[in-house]
Amino acid sequence: MQLTDRQLEIIEIVKKDQPITSENIAVKLNLSRSALRNDLSLLNMIGILEAKTNVGYFYVEKNLSSDLKDLLSNVTVDSVMSIPVVMDEKIPVYDGVVSMFIEDVGTLFVVSDGYLAGVVSRKDFMKNIMGTSDLTGTPLGMIMTRMPNIIYAYPLESVCSAASKLINHEIDSMPVIEKVLINGEEKLKIIGRISKTTITRIFVDLVDGHLGGNE
Ligand code: ADP
């Protein structure tokens, strides 16, 4: 909502001299009290000013960061995750690079017997390509960052927590996993992908009002 110059002026006066009565605001603006009535009731209605009987008007501090935190802590990874690009550890590096281009991703998730075994990023490919020319003979399993060093997210984790993991570990993306027990052994099933792009999209959606029920 676009506030008028007068409404902005009223807010500044209240911020400076609160609590302040409508009579005193009117005096400062050189206007009659009745000329201010609509502006004051609108500012009160939209929660910028609070009116206390026999005391006057107060400015309501809006804590943007705590509002944002409340909103974002309710957004879970499963509601924003994207489709992962998953390849078997035996696939040759050459095919991995081709898939990275075709699928337009920066990270491939690698599986062994269908469960998370590692991650291959652009830099892993570059390192390998500079060190060897056997792109068809080297499997992804040889060049990947492997378990147990893989950072992952859970579907019901908040996106704030997932974003912290990406930043703290300096990685571009993570698999979203579900833990399963296979013959008494814990395995990680890949069900999605969360990346820095996902987090950037949330930020854009927030600004466009597509998050937090403002649609
Ligand atoms: P890029 O290579 O495009 O800079 P990253 O910054 O994500 O991409 O990767 C840097 C290193 O971190 C690579 O060696 C990669 O294997 C590793 N890596 C990427 N994602 C993860 C992850 N989720 N868990 C553990 N290591 C990862």
PDB file of C-alpha atoms and ligand atoms in Angstrom:
ATOM      1  CA  MET A   1       0.000   0.000   0.000  1.00  0.00           C
ATOM      2  CA  GLN A   2       1.313   3.422  -0.965  1.00  0.00           C
ATOM      3  CA  LEU A   3       1.050   5.915   1.906  1.00  0.00           C
ATOM      4  CA  THR A   4       0.457   9.613   1.217  1.00  0.00           C
ATOM      5  CA  ASP A   5       3.023  12.278   2.136  1.00  0.00           C
ATOM      6  CA  ARG A   6       0.835  13.385   5.004  1.00  0.00           C
ATOM      7  CA  GLN A   7       0.502   9.869   6.393  1.00  0.00           C
ATOM      8  CA  LEU A   8       4.300   9.468   6.221  1.00  0.00           C
ATOM      9  CA  GLU A   9       4.674  12.797   8.033  1.00  0.00           C
ATOM     10  CA  ILE A  10       2.262  11.632  10.771  1.00  0.00           C
ATOM     11  CA  ILE A  11       4.293   8.427  11.229  1.00  0.00           C
ATOM     12  CA  GLU A  12       7.505  10.456  11.626  1.00  0.00           C
ATOM     13  CA  ILE A  13       5.873  12.727  14.232  1.00  0.00           C
ATOM     14  CA  VAL A  14       4.544   9.780  16.228  1.00  0.00           C
ATOM     15  CA  LYS A  15       7.892   7.972  16.075  1.00  0.00           C
ATOM     16  CA  LYS A  16       9.618  11.046  17.467  1.00  0.00           C
ATOM     17  CA  ASP A  17       7.110  12.238  20.104  1.00  0.00           C
ATOM     18  CA  GLN A  18       5.138   9.141  21.120  1.00  0.00           C
ATOM     19  CA  PRO A  19       2.830   8.865  22.892  1.00  0.00           C
ATOM     20  CA  ILE A  20       1.216  11.834  21.230  1.00  0.00           C
ATOM     21  CA  THR A  21      -2.459  12.836  21.067  1.00  0.00           C
ATOM     22  CA  SER A  22      -4.271  13.573  17.834  1.00  0.00           C
ATOM     23  CA  GLU A  23      -4.612  17.228  18.962  1.00  0.00           C
ATOM     24  CA  ASN A  24      -0.856  17.550  19.229  1.00  0.00           C
ATOM     25  CA  ILE A  25      -0.255  15.843  15.894  1.00  0.00           C
ATOM     26  CA  ALA A  26      -2.748  18.280  14.345  1.00  0.00           C
ATOM     27  CA  VAL A  27      -0.909  21.249  15.918  1.00  0.00           C
ATOM     28  CA  LYS A  28       2.418  20.048  14.522  1.00  0.00           C
ATOM     29  CA  LEU A  29       0.922  19.722  11.054  1.00  0.00           C
ATOM     30  CA  ASN A  30      -0.992  22.979  11.295  1.00  0.00           C
ATOM     31  CA  LEU A  31      -4.239  21.180  10.571  1.00  0.00           C
ATOM     32  CA  SER A  32      -7.529  20.643  12.361  1.00  0.00           C
ATOM     33  CA  ARG A  33      -8.067  17.401  14.287  1.00  0.00           C
ATOM     34  CA  SER A  34     -10.953  16.412  12.040  1.00  0.00           C
ATOM     35  CA  ALA A  35      -8.762  16.802   8.933  1.00  0.00           C
ATOM     36  CA  LEU A  36      -6.497  14.101  10.382  1.00  0.00           C
ATOM     37  CA  ARG A  37      -9.181  11.665  11.440  1.00  0.00           C
ATOM     38  CA  ASN A  38      -9.169   9.528   8.267  1.00  0.00           C
ATOM     39  CA  ASP A  39      -5.379   9.312   8.107  1.00  0.00           C
ATOM     40  CA  LEU A  40      -5.095   8.322  11.764  1.00  0.00           C
ATOM     41  CA  SER A  41      -7.791   5.679  11.561  1.00  0.00           C
ATOM     42  CA  LEU A  42      -6.192   4.188   8.419  1.00  0.00           C
ATOM     43  CA  LEU A  43      -2.715   4.062  10.008  1.00  0.00           C
ATOM     44  CA  ASN A  44      -4.306   2.459  13.058  1.00  0.00           C
ATOM     45  CA  MET A  45      -6.222  -0.060  10.963  1.00  0.00           C
ATOM     46  CA  ILE A  46      -3.171  -1.243   9.014  1.00  0.00           C
ATOM     47  CA  GLY A  47      -1.227  -1.648  12.246  1.00  0.00           C
ATOM     48  CA  ILE A  48       1.359   1.111  11.841  1.00  0.00           C
ATOM     49  CA  LEU A  49      -0.003   3.197  14.732  1.00  0.00           C
ATOM     50  CA  GLU A  50      -1.610   2.035  17.927  1.00  0.00           C
ATOM     51  CA  ALA A  51      -4.094   4.268  19.764  1.00  0.00           C
ATOM     52  CA  LYS A  52      -4.364   4.122  23.562  1.00  0.00           C
ATOM     53  CA  THR A  53      -7.309   5.879  25.160  1.00  0.00           C
ATOM     54  CA  ASN A  54      -6.317   8.976  27.158  1.00  0.00           C
ATOM     55  CA  VAL A  55      -2.656   8.445  26.250  1.00  0.00           C
ATOM     56  CA  GLY A  56      -2.287   8.924  22.510  1.00  0.00           C
ATOM     57  CA  TYR A  57      -0.728   7.302  19.487  1.00  0.00           C
ATOM     58  CA  PHE A  58       2.254   4.913  19.472  1.00  0.00           C
ATOM     59  CA  TYR A  59       4.325   3.697  16.548  1.00  0.00           C
ATOM     60  CA  VAL A  60       4.187  -0.108  16.185  1.00  0.00           C
ATOM     61  CA  GLU A  61       7.706  -1.466  15.582  1.00  0.00           C
ATOM     62  CA  LYS A  62       7.615  -4.096  12.871  1.00  0.00           C
ATOM     63  CA  ASN A  63      10.367  -6.629  13.297  1.00  0.00           C
ATOM     64  CA  LEU A  64      10.851  -7.729   9.702  1.00  0.00           C
ATOM     65  CA  SER A  65      13.487 -10.329  10.484  1.00  0.00           C
ATOM     66  CA  SER A  66      11.347 -12.145  13.054  1.00  0.00           C
ATOM     67  CA  ASP A  67       8.324 -12.005  10.683  1.00  0.00           C
ATOM     68  CA  LEU A  68      10.462 -13.533   7.936  1.00  0.00           C
ATOM     69  CA  LYS A  69      11.840 -16.150  10.294  1.00  0.00           C
ATOM     70  CA  ASP A  70       8.303 -17.166  11.330  1.00  0.00           C
ATOM     71  CA  LEU A  71       7.249 -17.422   7.702  1.00  0.00           C
ATOM     72  CA  LEU A  72      10.316 -19.351   6.523  1.00  0.00           C
ATOM     73  CA  SER A  73      10.438 -21.762   9.436  1.00  0.00           C
ATOM     74  CA  ASN A  74       7.035 -23.022   8.279  1.00  0.00           C
ATOM     75  CA  VAL A  75       8.303 -23.796   4.769  1.00  0.00           C
ATOM     76  CA  THR A  76       9.600 -27.369   4.641  1.00  0.00           C
ATOM     77  CA  VAL A  77      12.102 -28.848   2.201  1.00  0.00           C
ATOM     78  CA  ASP A  78       9.550 -31.238   0.648  1.00  0.00           C
ATOM     79  CA  SER A  79       7.352 -28.321  -0.466  1.00  0.00           C
ATOM     80  CA  VAL A  80      10.134 -26.676  -2.493  1.00  0.00           C
ATOM     81  CA  MET A  81      12.514 -29.489  -3.514  1.00  0.00           C
ATOM     82  CA  SER A  82      13.164 -30.256  -7.170  1.00  0.00           C
ATOM     83  CA  ILE A  83      13.754 -33.466  -9.134  1.00  0.00           C
ATOM     84  CA  PRO A  84      17.208 -34.973  -8.541  1.00  0.00           C
ATOM     85  CA  VAL A  85      19.484 -36.224 -11.304  1.00  0.00           C
ATOM     86  CA  VAL A  86      20.631 -39.612 -10.076  1.00  0.00           C
ATOM     87  CA  MET A  87      23.209 -41.910 -11.722  1.00  0.00           C
ATOM     88  CA  ASP A  88      24.724 -45.246 -10.804  1.00  0.00           C
ATOM     89  CA  GLU A  89      28.324 -45.271  -9.539  1.00  0.00           C
ATOM     90  CA  LYS A  90      29.377 -47.522 -12.428  1.00  0.00           C
ATOM     91  CA  ILE A  91      28.357 -45.003 -15.133  1.00  0.00           C
ATOM     92  CA  PRO A  92      31.442 -43.569 -16.916  1.00  0.00           C
ATOM     93  CA  VAL A  93      32.536 -39.971 -16.303  1.00  0.00           C
ATOM     94  CA  TYR A  94      31.832 -39.163 -19.986  1.00  0.00           C
ATOM     95  CA  ASP A  95      28.110 -40.025 -19.606  1.00  0.00           C
ATOM     96  CA  GLY A  96      27.982 -38.085 -16.339  1.00  0.00           C
ATOM     97  CA  VAL A  97      29.255 -34.920 -18.045  1.00  0.00           C
ATOM     98  CA  VAL A  98      26.739 -35.372 -20.885  1.00  0.00           C
ATOM     99  CA  SER A  99      23.879 -35.780 -18.367  1.00  0.00           C
ATOM    100  CA  MET A 100      24.989 -32.685 -16.488  1.00  0.00           C
ATOM    101  CA  PHE A 101      24.599 -30.685 -19.718  1.00  0.00           C
ATOM    102  CA  ILE A 102      21.370 -32.340 -20.867  1.00  0.00           C
ATOM    103  CA  GLU A 103      19.663 -32.109 -17.469  1.00  0.00           C
ATOM    104  CA  ASP A 104      21.092 -28.631 -16.856  1.00  0.00           C
ATOM    105  CA  VAL A 105      22.270 -29.298 -13.291  1.00  0.00           C
ATOM    106  CA  GLY A 106      25.553 -28.583 -11.522  1.00  0.00           C
ATOM    107  CA  THR A 107      25.564 -31.692  -9.340  1.00  0.00           C
ATOM    108  CA  LEU A 108      24.806 -35.367  -9.928  1.00  0.00           C
ATOM    109  CA  PHE A 109      23.795 -37.655  -7.095  1.00  0.00           C
ATOM    110  CA  VAL A 110      25.430 -41.055  -7.319  1.00  0.00           C
ATOM    111  CA  VAL A 111      23.849 -44.290  -6.117  1.00  0.00           C
ATOM    112  CA  SER A 112      25.092 -47.768  -5.387  1.00  0.00           C
ATOM    113  CA  ASP A 113      22.363 -50.433  -5.563  1.00  0.00           C
ATOM    114  CA  GLY A 114      19.853 -47.600  -5.737  1.00  0.00           C
ATOM    115  CA  TYR A 115      20.905 -45.822  -2.520  1.00  0.00           C
ATOM    116  CA  LEU A 116      22.951 -42.659  -1.949  1.00  0.00           C
ATOM    117  CA  ALA A 117      26.673 -43.311  -2.342  1.00  0.00           C
ATOM    118  CA  GLY A 118      28.111 -39.934  -3.369  1.00  0.00           C
ATOM    119  CA  VAL A 119      27.944 -36.626  -5.197  1.00  0.00           C
ATOM    120  CA  VAL A 120      29.755 -35.398  -8.309  1.00  0.00           C
ATOM    121  CA  SER A 121      29.953 -31.658  -8.987  1.00  0.00           C
ATOM    122  CA  ARG A 122      31.343 -29.584 -11.870  1.00  0.00           C
ATOM    123  CA  LYS A 123      34.676 -29.183 -10.090  1.00  0.00           C
ATOM    124  CA  ASP A 124      34.989 -32.943  -9.568  1.00  0.00           C
ATOM    125  CA  PHE A 125      34.603 -33.409 -13.336  1.00  0.00           C
ATOM    126  CA  MET A 126      37.105 -30.649 -14.097  1.00  0.00           C
ATOM    127  CA  LYS A 127      39.679 -32.133 -11.714  1.00  0.00           C
ATOM    128  CA  ASN A 128      39.240 -35.531 -13.324  1.00  0.00           C
ATOM    129  CA  ILE A 129      39.352 -34.225 -16.889  1.00  0.00           C
ATOM    130  CA  MET A 130      42.581 -32.335 -16.167  1.00  0.00           C
ATOM    131  CA  GLY A 131      44.155 -35.400 -14.579  1.00  0.00           C
ATOM    132  CA  THR A 132      43.169 -38.180 -16.946  1.00  0.00           C
ATOM    133  CA  SER A 133      41.909 -38.616 -20.487  1.00  0.00           C
ATOM    134  CA  ASP A 134      40.096 -41.899 -19.823  1.00  0.00           C
ATOM    135  CA  LEU A 135      36.612 -40.429 -19.630  1.00  0.00           C
ATOM    136  CA  THR A 136      34.889 -43.593 -20.767  1.00  0.00           C
ATOM    137  CA  GLY A 137      36.923 -45.954 -18.572  1.00  0.00           C
ATOM    138  CA  THR A 138      36.566 -44.068 -15.269  1.00  0.00           C
ATOM    139  CA  PRO A 139      33.307 -44.622 -13.362  1.00  0.00           C
ATOM    140  CA  LEU A 140      31.553 -41.856 -11.408  1.00  0.00           C
ATOM    141  CA  GLY A 141      32.228 -43.866  -8.243  1.00  0.00           C
ATOM    142  CA  MET A 142      35.961 -43.150  -8.652  1.00  0.00           C
ATOM    143  CA  ILE A 143      35.674 -39.357  -8.707  1.00  0.00           C
ATOM    144  CA  MET A 144      32.702 -38.674  -6.414  1.00  0.00           C
ATOM    145  CA  THR A 145      32.725 -37.230  -2.917  1.00  0.00           C
ATOM    146  CA  ARG A 146      31.462 -40.245  -1.024  1.00  0.00           C
ATOM    147  CA  MET A 147      29.443 -41.280   2.001  1.00  0.00           C
ATOM    148  CA  PRO A 148      29.695 -40.714   4.928  1.00  0.00           C
ATOM    149  CA  ASN A 149      30.849 -37.219   3.894  1.00  0.00           C
ATOM    150  CA  ILE A 150      27.663 -36.338   2.032  1.00  0.00           C
ATOM    151  CA  ILE A 151      25.538 -33.522   3.389  1.00  0.00           C
ATOM    152  CA  TYR A 152      21.814 -34.118   2.889  1.00  0.00           C
ATOM    153  CA  ALA A 153      18.442 -32.720   3.902  1.00  0.00           C
ATOM    154  CA  TYR A 154      15.266 -34.307   5.236  1.00  0.00           C
ATOM    155  CA  PRO A 155      11.839 -33.685   3.657  1.00  0.00           C
ATOM    156  CA  LEU A 156      10.341 -32.179   6.818  1.00  0.00           C
ATOM    157  CA  GLU A 157      13.359 -30.035   7.656  1.00  0.00           C
ATOM    158  CA  SER A 158      12.787 -26.272   7.394  1.00  0.00           C
ATOM    159  CA  VAL A 159      14.283 -24.491   4.394  1.00  0.00           C
ATOM    160  CA  CYS A 160      16.153 -22.187   6.825  1.00  0.00           C
ATOM    161  CA  SER A 161      17.997 -25.184   8.213  1.00  0.00           C
ATOM    162  CA  ALA A 162      18.687 -26.543   4.697  1.00  0.00           C
ATOM    163  CA  ALA A 163      19.978 -23.137   3.557  1.00  0.00           C
ATOM    164  CA  SER A 164      22.359 -23.029   6.557  1.00  0.00           C
ATOM    165  CA  LYS A 165      23.767 -26.436   5.563  1.00  0.00           C
ATOM    166  CA  LEU A 166      24.432 -25.227   1.995  1.00  0.00           C
ATOM    167  CA  ILE A 167      26.205 -22.110   3.256  1.00  0.00           C
ATOM    168  CA  ASN A 168      28.130 -23.739   6.116  1.00  0.00           C
ATOM    169  CA  HIS A 169      29.444 -26.584   3.936  1.00  0.00           C
ATOM    170  CA  GLU A 170      30.016 -24.356   0.876  1.00  0.00           C
ATOM    171  CA  ILE A 171      28.107 -26.632  -1.477  1.00  0.00           C
ATOM    172  CA  ASP A 172      25.629 -25.860  -4.252  1.00  0.00           C
ATOM    173  CA  SER A 173      23.117 -28.599  -3.636  1.00  0.00           C
ATOM    174  CA  MET A 174      22.089 -31.544  -1.466  1.00  0.00           C
ATOM    175  CA  PRO A 175      20.027 -34.663  -1.927  1.00  0.00           C
ATOM    176  CA  VAL A 176      16.804 -34.842   0.072  1.00  0.00           C
ATOM    177  CA  ILE A 177      16.688 -38.307   1.601  1.00  0.00           C
ATOM    178  CA  GLU A 178      14.526 -40.778   3.439  1.00  0.00           C
ATOM    179  CA  LYS A 179      16.207 -43.329   5.675  1.00  0.00           C
ATOM    180  CA  VAL A 180      15.245 -46.961   5.045  1.00  0.00           C
ATOM    181  CA  LEU A 181      16.349 -50.172   6.715  1.00  0.00           C
ATOM    182  CA  ILE A 182      17.527 -52.875   4.291  1.00  0.00           C
ATOM    183  CA  ASN A 183      18.463 -56.186   5.970  1.00  0.00           C
ATOM    184  CA  GLY A 184      19.105 -54.297   9.190  1.00  0.00           C
ATOM    185  CA  GLU A 185      21.349 -51.777   7.454  1.00  0.00           C
ATOM    186  CA  GLU A 186      20.423 -48.097   7.197  1.00  0.00           C
ATOM    187  CA  LYS A 187      20.325 -46.820   3.595  1.00  0.00           C
ATOM    188  CA  LEU A 188      19.504 -43.391   2.189  1.00  0.00           C
ATOM    189  CA  LYS A 189      16.851 -43.196  -0.504  1.00  0.00           C
ATOM    190  CA  ILE A 190      17.061 -40.039  -2.643  1.00  0.00           C
ATOM    191  CA  ILE A 191      13.655 -38.371  -3.000  1.00  0.00           C
ATOM    192  CA  GLY A 192      14.576 -34.843  -4.105  1.00  0.00           C
ATOM    193  CA  ARG A 193      17.123 -32.132  -4.463  1.00  0.00           C
ATOM    194  CA  ILE A 194      17.559 -28.764  -2.799  1.00  0.00           C
ATOM    195  CA  SER A 195      20.020 -26.238  -4.168  1.00  0.00           C
ATOM    196  CA  LYS A 196      21.039 -22.601  -3.896  1.00  0.00           C
ATOM    197  CA  THR A 197      18.659 -21.987  -6.819  1.00  0.00           C
ATOM    198  CA  THR A 198      15.788 -23.433  -4.753  1.00  0.00           C
ATOM    199  CA  ILE A 199      16.592 -20.995  -1.945  1.00  0.00           C
ATOM    200  CA  THR A 200      16.840 -18.069  -4.381  1.00  0.00           C
ATOM    201  CA  ARG A 201      13.441 -19.023  -5.824  1.00  0.00           C
ATOM    202  CA  ILE A 202      11.899 -18.929  -2.330  1.00  0.00           C
ATOM    203  CA  PHE A 203      13.291 -15.427  -1.901  1.00  0.00           C
ATOM    204  CA  VAL A 204      11.748 -14.302  -5.218  1.00  0.00           C
ATOM    205  CA  ASP A 205       8.404 -15.976  -4.323  1.00  0.00           C
ATOM    206  CA  LEU A 206       8.424 -14.151  -0.999  1.00  0.00           C
ATOM    207  CA  VAL A 207       8.871 -10.801  -2.701  1.00  0.00           C
ATOM    208  CA  ASP A 208       6.179 -11.650  -5.285  1.00  0.00           C
ATOM    209  CA  GLY A 209       3.813 -12.691  -2.462  1.00  0.00           C
ATOM    210  CA  HIS A 210       3.542 -16.370  -3.454  1.00  0.00           C
ATOM    211  CA  LEU A 211       4.586 -17.536   0.000  1.00  0.00           C
ATOM    212  CA  GLY A 212       2.893 -17.034   3.343  1.00  0.00           C
ATOM    213  CA  GLY A 213      -0.684 -17.008   2.072  1.00  0.00           C
ATOM    214  CA  ASN A 214      -0.493 -13.644   0.263  1.00  0.00           C
ATOM    215  CA  GLU A 215      -1.478 -15.100  -3.084  1.00  0.00           C
TER     216      GLU A 215
HETATM  217  P1  ADP B   1      31.024 -26.847  -7.889  1.00  0.00           P
HETATM  218  O1  ADP B   1      31.964 -27.975  -8.178  1.00  0.00           O
HETATM  219  O2  ADP B   1      30.137 -26.528  -9.067  1.00  0.00           O
HETATM  220  O3  ADP B   1      31.692 -25.644  -7.279  1.00  0.00           O
HETATM  221  P2  ADP B   1      30.033 -27.519  -5.206  1.00  0.00           P
HETATM  222  O4  ADP B   1      30.567 -26.262  -4.596  1.00  0.00           O
HETATM  223  O5  ADP B   1      28.674 -27.975  -4.781  1.00  0.00           O
HETATM  224  O6  ADP B   1      29.966 -27.410  -6.784  1.00  0.00           O
HETATM  225  O7  ADP B   1      31.047 -28.718  -4.913  1.00  0.00           O
HETATM  226  C1  ADP B   1      32.310 -28.540  -4.346  1.00  0.00           C
HETATM  227  C2  ADP B   1      32.783 -29.869  -3.740  1.00  0.00           C
HETATM  228  O8  ADP B   1      31.870 -30.286  -2.737  1.00  0.00           O
HETATM  229  C3  ADP B   1      32.865 -31.023  -4.754  1.00  0.00           C
HETATM  230  O9  ADP B   1      34.014 -31.801  -4.499  1.00  0.00           O
HETATM  231  C4  ADP B   1      31.602 -31.842  -4.484  1.00  0.00           C
HETATM  232  O10 ADP B   1      31.778 -33.236  -4.727  1.00  0.00           O
HETATM  233  C5  ADP B   1      31.372 -31.593  -3.016  1.00  0.00           C
HETATM  234  N1  ADP B   1      29.918 -31.600  -2.718  1.00  0.00           N
HETATM  235  C6  ADP B   1      28.919 -31.059  -3.435  1.00  0.00           C
HETATM  236  N2  ADP B   1      27.725 -31.280  -2.868  1.00  0.00           N
HETATM  237  C7  ADP B   1      27.963 -31.988  -1.738  1.00  0.00           C
HETATM  238  C8  ADP B   1      27.134 -32.540  -0.695  1.00  0.00           C
HETATM  239  N3  ADP B   1      25.810 -32.400  -0.696  1.00  0.00           N
HETATM  240  N4  ADP B   1      27.746 -33.198   0.314  1.00  0.00           N
HETATM  241  C9  ADP B   1      29.103 -33.342   0.352  1.00  0.00           C
HETATM  242  N5  ADP B   1      29.920 -32.860  -0.603  1.00  0.00           N
HETATM  243  C10 ADP B   1      29.370 -32.192  -1.634  1.00  0.00           C
END
